[in-house]
Each structure stands twice: as C-alpha cells, then as structure tokens.
JSON list of C-alpha atoms and ligand atoms in Angstrom, two decimals:
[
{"chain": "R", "resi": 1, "resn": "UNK", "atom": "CA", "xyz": [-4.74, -11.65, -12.62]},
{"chain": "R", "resi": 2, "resn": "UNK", "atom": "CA", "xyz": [-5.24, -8.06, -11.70]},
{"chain": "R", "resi": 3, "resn": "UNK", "atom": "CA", "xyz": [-3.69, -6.55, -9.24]},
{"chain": "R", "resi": 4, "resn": "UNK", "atom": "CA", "xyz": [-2.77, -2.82, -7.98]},
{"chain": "R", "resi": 5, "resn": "UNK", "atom": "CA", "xyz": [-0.75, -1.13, -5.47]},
{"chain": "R", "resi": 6, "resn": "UNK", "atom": "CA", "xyz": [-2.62, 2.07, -3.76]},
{"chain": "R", "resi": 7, "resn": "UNK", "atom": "CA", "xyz": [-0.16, 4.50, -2.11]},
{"chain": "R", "resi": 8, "resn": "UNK", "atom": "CA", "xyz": [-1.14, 6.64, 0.43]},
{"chain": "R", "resi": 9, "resn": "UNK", "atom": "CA", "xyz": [-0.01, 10.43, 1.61]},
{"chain": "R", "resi": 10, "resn": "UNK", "atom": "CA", "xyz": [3.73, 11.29, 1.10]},
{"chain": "R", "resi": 11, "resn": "UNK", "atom": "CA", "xyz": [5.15, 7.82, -0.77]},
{"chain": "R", "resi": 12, "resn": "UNK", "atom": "CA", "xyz": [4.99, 9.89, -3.81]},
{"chain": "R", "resi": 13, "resn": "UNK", "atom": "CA", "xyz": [8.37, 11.44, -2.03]},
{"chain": "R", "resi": 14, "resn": "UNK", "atom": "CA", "xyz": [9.87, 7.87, -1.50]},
{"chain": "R", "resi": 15, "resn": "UNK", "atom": "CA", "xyz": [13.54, 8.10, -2.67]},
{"chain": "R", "resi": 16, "resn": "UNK", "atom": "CA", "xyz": [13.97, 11.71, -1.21]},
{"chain": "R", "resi": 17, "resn": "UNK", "atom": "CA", "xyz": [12.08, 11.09, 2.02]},
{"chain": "R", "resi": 18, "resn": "UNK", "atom": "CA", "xyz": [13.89, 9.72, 5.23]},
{"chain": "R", "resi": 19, "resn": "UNK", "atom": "CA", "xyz": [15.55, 7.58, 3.21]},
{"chain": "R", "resi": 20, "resn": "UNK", "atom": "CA", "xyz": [17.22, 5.76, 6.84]},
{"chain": "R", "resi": 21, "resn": "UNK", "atom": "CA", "xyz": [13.54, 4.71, 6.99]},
{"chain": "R", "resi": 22, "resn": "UNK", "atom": "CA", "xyz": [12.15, 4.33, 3.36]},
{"chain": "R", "resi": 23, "resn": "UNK", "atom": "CA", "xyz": [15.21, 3.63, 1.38]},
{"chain": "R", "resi": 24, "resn": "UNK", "atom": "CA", "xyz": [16.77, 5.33, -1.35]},
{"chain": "R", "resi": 25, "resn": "UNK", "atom": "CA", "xyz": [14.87, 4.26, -3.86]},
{"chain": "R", "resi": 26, "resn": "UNK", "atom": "CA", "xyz": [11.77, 5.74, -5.78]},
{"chain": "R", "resi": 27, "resn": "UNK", "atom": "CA", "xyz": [8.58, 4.06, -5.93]},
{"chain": "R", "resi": 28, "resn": "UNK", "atom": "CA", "xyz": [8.69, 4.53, -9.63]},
{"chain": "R", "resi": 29, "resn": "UNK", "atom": "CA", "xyz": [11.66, 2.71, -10.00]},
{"chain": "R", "resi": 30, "resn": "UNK", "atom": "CA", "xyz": [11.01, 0.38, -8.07]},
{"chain": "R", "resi": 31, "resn": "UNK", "atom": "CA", "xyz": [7.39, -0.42, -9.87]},
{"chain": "R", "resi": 32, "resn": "UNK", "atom": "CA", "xyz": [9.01, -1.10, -12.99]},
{"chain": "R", "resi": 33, "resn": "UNK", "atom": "CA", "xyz": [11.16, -3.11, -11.25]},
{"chain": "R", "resi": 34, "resn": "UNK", "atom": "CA", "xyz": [8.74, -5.19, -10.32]},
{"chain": "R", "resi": 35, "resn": "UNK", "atom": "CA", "xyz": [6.20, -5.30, -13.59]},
{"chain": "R", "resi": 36, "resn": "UNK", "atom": "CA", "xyz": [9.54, -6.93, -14.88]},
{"chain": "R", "resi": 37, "resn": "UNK", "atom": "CA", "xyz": [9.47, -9.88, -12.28]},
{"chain": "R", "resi": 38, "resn": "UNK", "atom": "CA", "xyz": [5.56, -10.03, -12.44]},
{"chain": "R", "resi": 39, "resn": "UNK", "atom": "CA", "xyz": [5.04, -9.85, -16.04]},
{"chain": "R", "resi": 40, "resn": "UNK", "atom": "CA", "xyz": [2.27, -12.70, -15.71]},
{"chain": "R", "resi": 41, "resn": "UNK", "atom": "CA", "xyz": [0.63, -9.99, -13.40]},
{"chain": "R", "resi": 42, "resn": "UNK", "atom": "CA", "xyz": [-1.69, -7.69, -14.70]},
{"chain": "R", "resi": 43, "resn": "UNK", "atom": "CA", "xyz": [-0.21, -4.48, -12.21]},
{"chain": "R", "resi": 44, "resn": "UNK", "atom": "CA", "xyz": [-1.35, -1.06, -11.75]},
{"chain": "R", "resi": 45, "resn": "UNK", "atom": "CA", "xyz": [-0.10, 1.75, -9.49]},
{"chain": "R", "resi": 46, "resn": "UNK", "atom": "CA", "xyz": [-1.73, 4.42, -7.45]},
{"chain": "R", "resi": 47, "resn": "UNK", "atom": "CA", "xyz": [-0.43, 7.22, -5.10]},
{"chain": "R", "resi": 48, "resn": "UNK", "atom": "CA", "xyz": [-2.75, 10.23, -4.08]},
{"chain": "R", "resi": 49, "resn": "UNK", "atom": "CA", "xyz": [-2.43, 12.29, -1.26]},
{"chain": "R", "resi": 50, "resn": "UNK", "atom": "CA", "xyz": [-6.11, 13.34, -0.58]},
{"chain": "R", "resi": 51, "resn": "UNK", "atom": "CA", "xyz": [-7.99, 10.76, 1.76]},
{"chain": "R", "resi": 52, "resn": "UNK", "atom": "CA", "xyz": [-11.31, 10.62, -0.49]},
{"chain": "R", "resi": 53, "resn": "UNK", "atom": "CA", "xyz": [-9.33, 9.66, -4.19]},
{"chain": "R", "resi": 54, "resn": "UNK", "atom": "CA", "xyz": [-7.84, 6.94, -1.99]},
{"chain": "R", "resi": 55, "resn": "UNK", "atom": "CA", "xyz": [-11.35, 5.74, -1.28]},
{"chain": "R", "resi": 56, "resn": "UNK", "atom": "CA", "xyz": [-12.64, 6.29, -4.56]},
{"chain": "R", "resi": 57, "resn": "UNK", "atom": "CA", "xyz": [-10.13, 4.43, -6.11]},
{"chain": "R", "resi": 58, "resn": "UNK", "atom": "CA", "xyz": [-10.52, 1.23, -3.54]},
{"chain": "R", "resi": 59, "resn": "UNK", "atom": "CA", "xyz": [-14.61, 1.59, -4.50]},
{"chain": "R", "resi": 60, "resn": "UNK", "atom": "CA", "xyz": [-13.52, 1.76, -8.49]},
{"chain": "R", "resi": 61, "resn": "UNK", "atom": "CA", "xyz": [-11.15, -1.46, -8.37]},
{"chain": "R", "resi": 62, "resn": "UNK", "atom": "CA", "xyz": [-12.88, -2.86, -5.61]},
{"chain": "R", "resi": 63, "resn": "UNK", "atom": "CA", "xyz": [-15.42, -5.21, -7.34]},
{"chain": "R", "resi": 64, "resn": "UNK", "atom": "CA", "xyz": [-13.65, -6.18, -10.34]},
{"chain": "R", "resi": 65, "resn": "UNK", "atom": "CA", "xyz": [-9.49, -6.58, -9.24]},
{"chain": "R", "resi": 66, "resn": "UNK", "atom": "CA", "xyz": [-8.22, -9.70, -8.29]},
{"chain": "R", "resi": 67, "resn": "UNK", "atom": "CA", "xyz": [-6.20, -8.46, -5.28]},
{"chain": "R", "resi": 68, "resn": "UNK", "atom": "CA", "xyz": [-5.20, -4.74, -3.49]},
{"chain": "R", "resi": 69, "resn": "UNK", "atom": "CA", "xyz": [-1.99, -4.02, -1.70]},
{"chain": "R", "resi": 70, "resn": "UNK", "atom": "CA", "xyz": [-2.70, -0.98, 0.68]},
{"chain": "R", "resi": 71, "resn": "UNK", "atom": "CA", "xyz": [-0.04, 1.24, 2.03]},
{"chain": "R", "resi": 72, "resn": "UNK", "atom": "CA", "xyz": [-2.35, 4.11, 3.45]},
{"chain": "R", "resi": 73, "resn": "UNK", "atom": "CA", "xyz": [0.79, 5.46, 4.98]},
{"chain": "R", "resi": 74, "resn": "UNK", "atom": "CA", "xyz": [-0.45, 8.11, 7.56]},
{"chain": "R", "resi": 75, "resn": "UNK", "atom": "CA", "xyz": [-4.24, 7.28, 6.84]},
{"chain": "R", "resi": 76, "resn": "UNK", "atom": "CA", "xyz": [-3.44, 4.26, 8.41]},
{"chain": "R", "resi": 77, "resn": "UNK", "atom": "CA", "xyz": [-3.90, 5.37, 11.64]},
{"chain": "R", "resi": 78, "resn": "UNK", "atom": "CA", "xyz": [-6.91, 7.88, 11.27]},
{"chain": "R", "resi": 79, "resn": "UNK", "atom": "CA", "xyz": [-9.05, 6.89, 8.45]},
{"chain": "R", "resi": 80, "resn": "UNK", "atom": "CA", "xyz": [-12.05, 5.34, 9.65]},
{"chain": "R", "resi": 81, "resn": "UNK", "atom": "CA", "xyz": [-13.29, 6.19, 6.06]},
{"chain": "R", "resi": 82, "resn": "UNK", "atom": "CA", "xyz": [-10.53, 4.61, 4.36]},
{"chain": "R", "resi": 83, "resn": "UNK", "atom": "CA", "xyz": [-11.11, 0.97, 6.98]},
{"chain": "R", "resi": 84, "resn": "UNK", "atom": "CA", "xyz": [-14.81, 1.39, 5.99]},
{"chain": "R", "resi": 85, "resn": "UNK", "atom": "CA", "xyz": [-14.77, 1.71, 1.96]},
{"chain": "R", "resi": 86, "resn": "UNK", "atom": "CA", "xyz": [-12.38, -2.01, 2.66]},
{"chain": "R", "resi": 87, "resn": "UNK", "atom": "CA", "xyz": [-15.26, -3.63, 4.57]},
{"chain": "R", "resi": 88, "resn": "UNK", "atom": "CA", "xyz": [-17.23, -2.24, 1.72]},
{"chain": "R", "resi": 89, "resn": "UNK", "atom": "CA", "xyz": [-15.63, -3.95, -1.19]},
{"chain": "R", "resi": 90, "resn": "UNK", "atom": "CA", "xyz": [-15.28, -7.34, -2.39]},
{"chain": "R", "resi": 91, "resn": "UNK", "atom": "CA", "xyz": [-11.27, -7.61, -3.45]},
{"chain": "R", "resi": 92, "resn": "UNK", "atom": "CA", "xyz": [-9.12, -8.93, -0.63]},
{"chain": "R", "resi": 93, "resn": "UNK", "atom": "CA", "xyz": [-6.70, -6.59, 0.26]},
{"chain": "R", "resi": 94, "resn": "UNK", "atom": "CA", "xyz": [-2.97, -6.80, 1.81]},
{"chain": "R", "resi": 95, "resn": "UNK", "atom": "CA", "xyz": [-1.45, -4.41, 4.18]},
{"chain": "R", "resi": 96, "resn": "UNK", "atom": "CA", "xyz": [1.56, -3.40, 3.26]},
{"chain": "R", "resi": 97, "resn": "UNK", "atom": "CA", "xyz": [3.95, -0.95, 5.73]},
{"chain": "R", "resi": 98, "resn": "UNK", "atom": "CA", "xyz": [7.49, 0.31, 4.41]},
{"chain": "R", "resi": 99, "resn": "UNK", "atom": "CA", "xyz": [8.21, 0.11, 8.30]},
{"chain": "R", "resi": 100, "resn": "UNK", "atom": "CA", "xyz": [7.59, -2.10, 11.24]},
{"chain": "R", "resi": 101, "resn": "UNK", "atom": "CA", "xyz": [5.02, 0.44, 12.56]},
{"chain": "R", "resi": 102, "resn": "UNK", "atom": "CA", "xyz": [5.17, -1.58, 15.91]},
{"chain": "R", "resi": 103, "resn": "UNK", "atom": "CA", "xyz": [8.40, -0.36, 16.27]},
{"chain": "R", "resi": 104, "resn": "UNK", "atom": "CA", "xyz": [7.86, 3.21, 16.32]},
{"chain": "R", "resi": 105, "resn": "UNK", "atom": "CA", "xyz": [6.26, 6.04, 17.58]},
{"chain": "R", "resi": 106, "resn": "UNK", "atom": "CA", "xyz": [2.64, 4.65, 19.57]},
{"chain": "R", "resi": 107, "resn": "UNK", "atom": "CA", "xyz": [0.33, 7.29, 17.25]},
{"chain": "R", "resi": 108, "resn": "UNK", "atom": "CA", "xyz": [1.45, 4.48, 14.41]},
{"chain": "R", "resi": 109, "resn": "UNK", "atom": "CA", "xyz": [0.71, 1.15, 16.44]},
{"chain": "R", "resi": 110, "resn": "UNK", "atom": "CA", "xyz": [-2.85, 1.14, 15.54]},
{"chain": "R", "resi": 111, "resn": "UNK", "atom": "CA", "xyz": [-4.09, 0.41, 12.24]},
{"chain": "R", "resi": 112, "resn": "UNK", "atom": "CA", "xyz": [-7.63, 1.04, 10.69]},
{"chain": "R", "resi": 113, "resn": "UNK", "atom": "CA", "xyz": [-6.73, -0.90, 7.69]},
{"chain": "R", "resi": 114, "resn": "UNK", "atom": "CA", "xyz": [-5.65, -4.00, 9.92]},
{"chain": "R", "resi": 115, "resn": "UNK", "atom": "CA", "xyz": [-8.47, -5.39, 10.99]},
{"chain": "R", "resi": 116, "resn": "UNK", "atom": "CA", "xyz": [-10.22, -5.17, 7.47]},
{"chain": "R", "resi": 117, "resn": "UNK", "atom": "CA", "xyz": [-7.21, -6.54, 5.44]},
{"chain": "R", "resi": 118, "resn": "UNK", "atom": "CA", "xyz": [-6.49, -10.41, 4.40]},
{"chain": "R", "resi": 119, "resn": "UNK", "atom": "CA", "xyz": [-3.10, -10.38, 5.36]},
{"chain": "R", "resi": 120, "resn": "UNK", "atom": "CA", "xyz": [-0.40, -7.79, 6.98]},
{"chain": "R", "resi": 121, "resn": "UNK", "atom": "CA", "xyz": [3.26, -7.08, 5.92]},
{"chain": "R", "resi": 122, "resn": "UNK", "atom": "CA", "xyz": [5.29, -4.66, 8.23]},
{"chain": "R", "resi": 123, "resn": "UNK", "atom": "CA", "xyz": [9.13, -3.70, 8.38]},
{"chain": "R", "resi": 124, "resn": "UNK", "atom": "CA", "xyz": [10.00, -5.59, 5.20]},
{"chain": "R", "resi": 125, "resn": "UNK", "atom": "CA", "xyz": [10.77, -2.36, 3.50]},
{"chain": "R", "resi": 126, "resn": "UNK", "atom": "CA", "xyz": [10.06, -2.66, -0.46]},
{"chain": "R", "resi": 127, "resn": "UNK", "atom": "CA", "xyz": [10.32, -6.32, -0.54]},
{"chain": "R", "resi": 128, "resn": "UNK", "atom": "CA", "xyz": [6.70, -6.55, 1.42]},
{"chain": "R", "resi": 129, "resn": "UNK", "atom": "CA", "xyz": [4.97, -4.97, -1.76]},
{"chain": "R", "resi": 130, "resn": "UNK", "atom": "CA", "xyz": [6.69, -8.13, -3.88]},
{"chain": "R", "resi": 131, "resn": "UNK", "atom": "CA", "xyz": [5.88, -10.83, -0.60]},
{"chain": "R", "resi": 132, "resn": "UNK", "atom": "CA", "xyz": [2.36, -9.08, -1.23]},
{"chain": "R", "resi": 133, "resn": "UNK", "atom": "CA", "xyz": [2.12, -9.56, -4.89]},
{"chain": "R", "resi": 134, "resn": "UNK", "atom": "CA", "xyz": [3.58, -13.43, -4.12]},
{"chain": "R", "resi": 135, "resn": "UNK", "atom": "CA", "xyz": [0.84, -14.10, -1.24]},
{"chain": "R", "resi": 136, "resn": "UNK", "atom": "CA", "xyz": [-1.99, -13.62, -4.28]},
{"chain": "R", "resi": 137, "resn": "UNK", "atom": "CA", "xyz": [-0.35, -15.72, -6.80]},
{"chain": "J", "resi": 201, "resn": "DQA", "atom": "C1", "xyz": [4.32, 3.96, 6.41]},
{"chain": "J", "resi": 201, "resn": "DQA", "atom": "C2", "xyz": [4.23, 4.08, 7.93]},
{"chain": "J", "resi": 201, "resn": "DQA", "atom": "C3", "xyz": [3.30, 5.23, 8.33]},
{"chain": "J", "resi": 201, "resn": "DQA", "atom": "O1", "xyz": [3.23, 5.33, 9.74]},
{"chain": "J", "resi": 201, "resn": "DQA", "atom": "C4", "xyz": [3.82, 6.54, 7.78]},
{"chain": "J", "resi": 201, "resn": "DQA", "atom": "O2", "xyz": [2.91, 7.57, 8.07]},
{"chain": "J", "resi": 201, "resn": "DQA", "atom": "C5", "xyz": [4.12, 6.48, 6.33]},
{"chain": "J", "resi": 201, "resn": "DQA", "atom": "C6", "xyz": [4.77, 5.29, 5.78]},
{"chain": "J", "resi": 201, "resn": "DQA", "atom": "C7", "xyz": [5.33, 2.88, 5.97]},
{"chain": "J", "resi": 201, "resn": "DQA", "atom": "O3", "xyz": [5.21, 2.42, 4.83]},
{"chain": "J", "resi": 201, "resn": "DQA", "atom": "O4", "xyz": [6.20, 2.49, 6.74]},
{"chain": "J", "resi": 201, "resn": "DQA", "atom": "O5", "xyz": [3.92, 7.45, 5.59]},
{"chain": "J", "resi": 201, "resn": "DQA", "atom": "O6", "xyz": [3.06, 3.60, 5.91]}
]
C-alpha cells in the first residue's frame, strides 16, 4: 500500500513554530517515527510552501497512490486550486489539521479541502496523521 503525507505552507517549521499549538516536535522526527510503526506501509513525505508544487504533486500521486493525507495548512482556507486538483484525482484523500480549526480564529473555519476529502481529522495534534494512516489500512 502506498501512501503519502503532503504538507502544506509553514509545517516545514513544526518543532520551532508555536509549539503551544503544534507541539515540540519536528515533522521529521516524527515521520520516522512513524515509517517505524507502519513498516507494512509503503510512506512518502511532502512539504512545499508554494501553492502550485502542492498541486502538482496531488496530480503526480494522484492516479497511482493508494491513499493521501492532506494538511494544506493555510491553503486550506483559500485554495480553490488546491480543492479542485482533489476533485480532479482518483486517490481518496484524508484531511488532516494539527489543530481543531473550529476552535479558532473564523478565517480558519472553512475548509476548501473538506468537502473534497474522504474523511476529516482535526485537533488530534500528530496523532491524526497516524489515525489517518490507520483509517486506510
Ligand atoms: C493547520 C491549521 C491552519 O489553519 C494553519 O494555517 C496551519 C496549520 C493545522 O495543522 O492545525 O498552518 O493546518
């Protein structure tokens, strides 16, 4: 089974970033973390902070992965481009949020990936990207 995690804008800075709200931990870490528990999982990573390699990479796996976990981060809530290229593909994507984005600001409340995605996973902080990788197997 293949599976990858896109990162959006500014998770690249997870660890060093309001870490009262994203942990202390870096994504990095935390990925090999998780290849460990998952080693029956074919698992990629990718993090960009420019809207249109986010899209390009959703159009490259998007035919031939078994699964995407999303966090768009701040693309989340303007991207019409980024909640089009996932109506456009084939692999079911997973919404994953660091966050419970309900619970903050109202700019965060709506989602573009939402209503495109197979399933949603908000405020679970890390742990959702592992509940993710468990809701494909
Ligand atoms: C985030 C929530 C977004 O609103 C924010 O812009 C992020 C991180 C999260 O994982 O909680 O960068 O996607």
């Amino acid at each position: 089974m293949k599976i990858i995690i896109i990162n959006g804008p500014n998770l690249n800075l997870l660890g060093k970033r309001e870490p009262e709200l994203y942990g202390s931990q870096t994504f990095e870490d935390f990925f090999e973390d998780l290849k460990e528990k998952f080693k029956n999982i074919e698992l990629s990573y990718f993090q960009s902070n420019i809207e249109g390699e986010l899209i390009d990479k959703l159009h490259e796996v998007g035919f031939n992965y078994d699964g995407i976990i999303l966090n768009a981060a701040a693309y989340t809530h303007t991207s019409v481009g980024i909640g089009d290229a996932i109506k456009g593909i084939q692999t079911p994507v997973v919404e994953v949020h660091i966050s419970n984005i309900h619970a903050r600001e109202e700019f965060r409340q709506h989602s573009y990936i939402s209503p495109n995605a197979n399933g949603v996973l908000f405020g679970f902080g890390l742990k959702g990207y592992e509940l993710a990788l468990d809701s494909f197997l």
